PDB file of C-alpha atoms in Angstrom:
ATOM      1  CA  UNK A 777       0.000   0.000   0.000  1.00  0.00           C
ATOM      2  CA  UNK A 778       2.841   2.238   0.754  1.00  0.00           C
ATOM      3  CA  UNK A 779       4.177   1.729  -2.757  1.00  0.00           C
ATOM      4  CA  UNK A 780       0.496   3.010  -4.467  1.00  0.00           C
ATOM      5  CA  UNK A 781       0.620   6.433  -1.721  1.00  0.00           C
ATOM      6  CA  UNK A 782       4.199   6.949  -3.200  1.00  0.00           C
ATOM      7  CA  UNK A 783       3.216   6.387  -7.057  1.00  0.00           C
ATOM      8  CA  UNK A 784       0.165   8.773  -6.812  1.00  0.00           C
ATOM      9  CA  UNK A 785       2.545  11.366  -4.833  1.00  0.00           C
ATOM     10  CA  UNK A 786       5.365  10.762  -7.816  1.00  0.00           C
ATOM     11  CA  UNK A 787       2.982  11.155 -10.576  1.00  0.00           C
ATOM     12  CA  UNK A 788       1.276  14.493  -8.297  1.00  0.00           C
ATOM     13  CA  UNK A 789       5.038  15.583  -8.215  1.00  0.00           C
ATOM     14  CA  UNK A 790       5.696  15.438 -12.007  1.00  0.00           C
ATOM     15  CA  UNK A 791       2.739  17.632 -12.982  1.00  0.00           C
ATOM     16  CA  UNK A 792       3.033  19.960 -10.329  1.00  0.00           C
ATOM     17  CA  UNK A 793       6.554  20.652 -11.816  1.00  0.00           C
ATOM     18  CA  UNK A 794       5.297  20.871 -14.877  1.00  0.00           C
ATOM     19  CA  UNK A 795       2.748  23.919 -13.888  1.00  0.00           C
ATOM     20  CA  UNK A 796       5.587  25.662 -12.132  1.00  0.00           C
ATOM     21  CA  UNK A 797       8.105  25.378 -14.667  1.00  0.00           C
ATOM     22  CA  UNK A 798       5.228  26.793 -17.105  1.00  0.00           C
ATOM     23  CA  UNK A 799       5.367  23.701 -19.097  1.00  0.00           C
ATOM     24  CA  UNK A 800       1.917  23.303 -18.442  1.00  0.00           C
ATOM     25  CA  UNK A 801      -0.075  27.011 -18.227  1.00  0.00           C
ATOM     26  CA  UNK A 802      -2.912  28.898 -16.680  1.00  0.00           C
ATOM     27  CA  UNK A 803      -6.099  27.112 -18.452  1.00  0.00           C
ATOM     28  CA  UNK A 804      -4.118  23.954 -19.928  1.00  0.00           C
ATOM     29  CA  UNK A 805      -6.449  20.694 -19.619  1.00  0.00           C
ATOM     30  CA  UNK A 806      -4.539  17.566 -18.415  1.00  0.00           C
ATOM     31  CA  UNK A 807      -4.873  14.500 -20.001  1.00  0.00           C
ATOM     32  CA  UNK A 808      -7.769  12.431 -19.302  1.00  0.00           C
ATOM     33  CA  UNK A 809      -7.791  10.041 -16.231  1.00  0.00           C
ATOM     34  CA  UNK A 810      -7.663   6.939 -18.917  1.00  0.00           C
ATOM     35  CA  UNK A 811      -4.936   8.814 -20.995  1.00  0.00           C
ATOM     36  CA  UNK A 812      -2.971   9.383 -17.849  1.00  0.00           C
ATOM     37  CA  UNK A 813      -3.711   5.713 -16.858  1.00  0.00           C
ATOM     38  CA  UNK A 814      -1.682   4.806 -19.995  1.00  0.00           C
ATOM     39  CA  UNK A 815       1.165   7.491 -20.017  1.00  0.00           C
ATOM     40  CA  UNK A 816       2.067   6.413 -16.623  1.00  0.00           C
ATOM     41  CA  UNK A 817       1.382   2.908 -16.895  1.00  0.00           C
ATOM     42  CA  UNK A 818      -0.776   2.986 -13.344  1.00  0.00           C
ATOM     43  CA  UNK A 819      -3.856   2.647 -12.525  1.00  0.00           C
ATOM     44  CA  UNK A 820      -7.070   4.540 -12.686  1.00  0.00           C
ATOM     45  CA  UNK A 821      -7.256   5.166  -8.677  1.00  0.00           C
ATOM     46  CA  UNK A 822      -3.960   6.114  -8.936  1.00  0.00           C
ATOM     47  CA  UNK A 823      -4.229   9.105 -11.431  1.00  0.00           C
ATOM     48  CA  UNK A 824      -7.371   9.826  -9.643  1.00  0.00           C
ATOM     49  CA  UNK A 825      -5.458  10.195  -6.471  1.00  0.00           C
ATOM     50  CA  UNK A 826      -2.633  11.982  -8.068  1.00  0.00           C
ATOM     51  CA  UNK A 827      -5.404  14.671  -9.553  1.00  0.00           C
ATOM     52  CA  UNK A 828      -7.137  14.800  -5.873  1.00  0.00           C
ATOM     53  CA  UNK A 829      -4.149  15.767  -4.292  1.00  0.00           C
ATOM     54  CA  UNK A 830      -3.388  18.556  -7.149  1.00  0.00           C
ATOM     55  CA  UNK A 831      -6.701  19.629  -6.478  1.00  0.00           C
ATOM     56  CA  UNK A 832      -6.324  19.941  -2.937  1.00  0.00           C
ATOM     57  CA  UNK A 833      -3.528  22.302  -3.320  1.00  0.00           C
ATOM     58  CA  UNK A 834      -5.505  24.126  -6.146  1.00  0.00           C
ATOM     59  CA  UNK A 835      -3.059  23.226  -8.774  1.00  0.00           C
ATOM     60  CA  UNK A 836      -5.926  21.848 -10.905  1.00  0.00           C
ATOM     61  CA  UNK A 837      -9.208  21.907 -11.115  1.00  0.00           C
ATOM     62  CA  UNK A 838     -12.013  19.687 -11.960  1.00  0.00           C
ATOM     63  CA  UNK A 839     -14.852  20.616 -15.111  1.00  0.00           C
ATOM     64  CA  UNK A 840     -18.012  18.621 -14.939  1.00  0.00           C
ATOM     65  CA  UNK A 841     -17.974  16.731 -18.098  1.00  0.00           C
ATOM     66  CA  UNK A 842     -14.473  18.408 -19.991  1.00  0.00           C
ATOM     67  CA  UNK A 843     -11.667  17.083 -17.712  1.00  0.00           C
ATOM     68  CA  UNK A 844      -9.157  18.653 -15.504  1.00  0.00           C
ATOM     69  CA  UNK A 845      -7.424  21.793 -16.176  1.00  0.00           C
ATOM     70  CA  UNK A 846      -4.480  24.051 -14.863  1.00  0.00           C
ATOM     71  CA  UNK A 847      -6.021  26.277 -11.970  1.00  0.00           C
ATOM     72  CA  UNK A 848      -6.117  29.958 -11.866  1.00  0.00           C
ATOM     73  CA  UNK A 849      -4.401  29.693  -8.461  1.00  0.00           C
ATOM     74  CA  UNK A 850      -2.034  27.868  -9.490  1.00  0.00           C
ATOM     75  CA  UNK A 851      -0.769  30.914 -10.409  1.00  0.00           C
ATOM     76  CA  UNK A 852      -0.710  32.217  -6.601  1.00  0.00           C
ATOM     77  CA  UNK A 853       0.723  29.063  -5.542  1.00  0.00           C
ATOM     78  CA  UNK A 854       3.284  29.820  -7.474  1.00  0.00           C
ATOM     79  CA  UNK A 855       4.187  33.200  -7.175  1.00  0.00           C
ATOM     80  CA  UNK A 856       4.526  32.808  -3.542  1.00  0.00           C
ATOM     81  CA  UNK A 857       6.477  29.485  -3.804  1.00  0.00           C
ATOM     82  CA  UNK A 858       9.305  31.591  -5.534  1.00  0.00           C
ATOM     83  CA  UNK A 859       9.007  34.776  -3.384  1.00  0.00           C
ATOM     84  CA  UNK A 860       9.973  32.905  -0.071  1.00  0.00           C
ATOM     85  CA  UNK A 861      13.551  33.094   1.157  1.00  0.00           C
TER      86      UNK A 861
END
């Protein structure tokens, strides 16, 4: 079990480098859960928990029906990431 908490944190890490090295922008949508499934060769509760927990820290967020997309505060999250000492 400790293994599946440290994929879904690994694959949380990746994207959430990817939105703060602007790889991924303000208003980008993320692959699809199944999409994601493949890419990183996981499971589908694992890229679910992976989006949860970018969620939870407002990284992404959630459109009924469209997907998941880069977060307008991700932008804060990251701006204040960079201005701390």
């Amino acid at each position: 079990m400790k293994n599946r908490e440290t994929l879904y944190l690994k694959i949380a890490k990746i994207i959430e480098d990817q939105i703060h090295s602007e790889t991924l922008s303000l208003g980008d949508k993320l692959p699809s859960v199944r999409s994601a499934q493949k890419l990183y060769n996981v499971s589908l509760n694992t890229i679910k928990q992976a989006y949860l927990e970018l969620e939870s820290r407002s990284l992404i967020e959630s459109r009924p029906k469209t997907g998941y997309y880069v977060s307008k505060s991700s932008q804060r999250t990251t701006a204040c990431k960079y201005r701390q000492p």
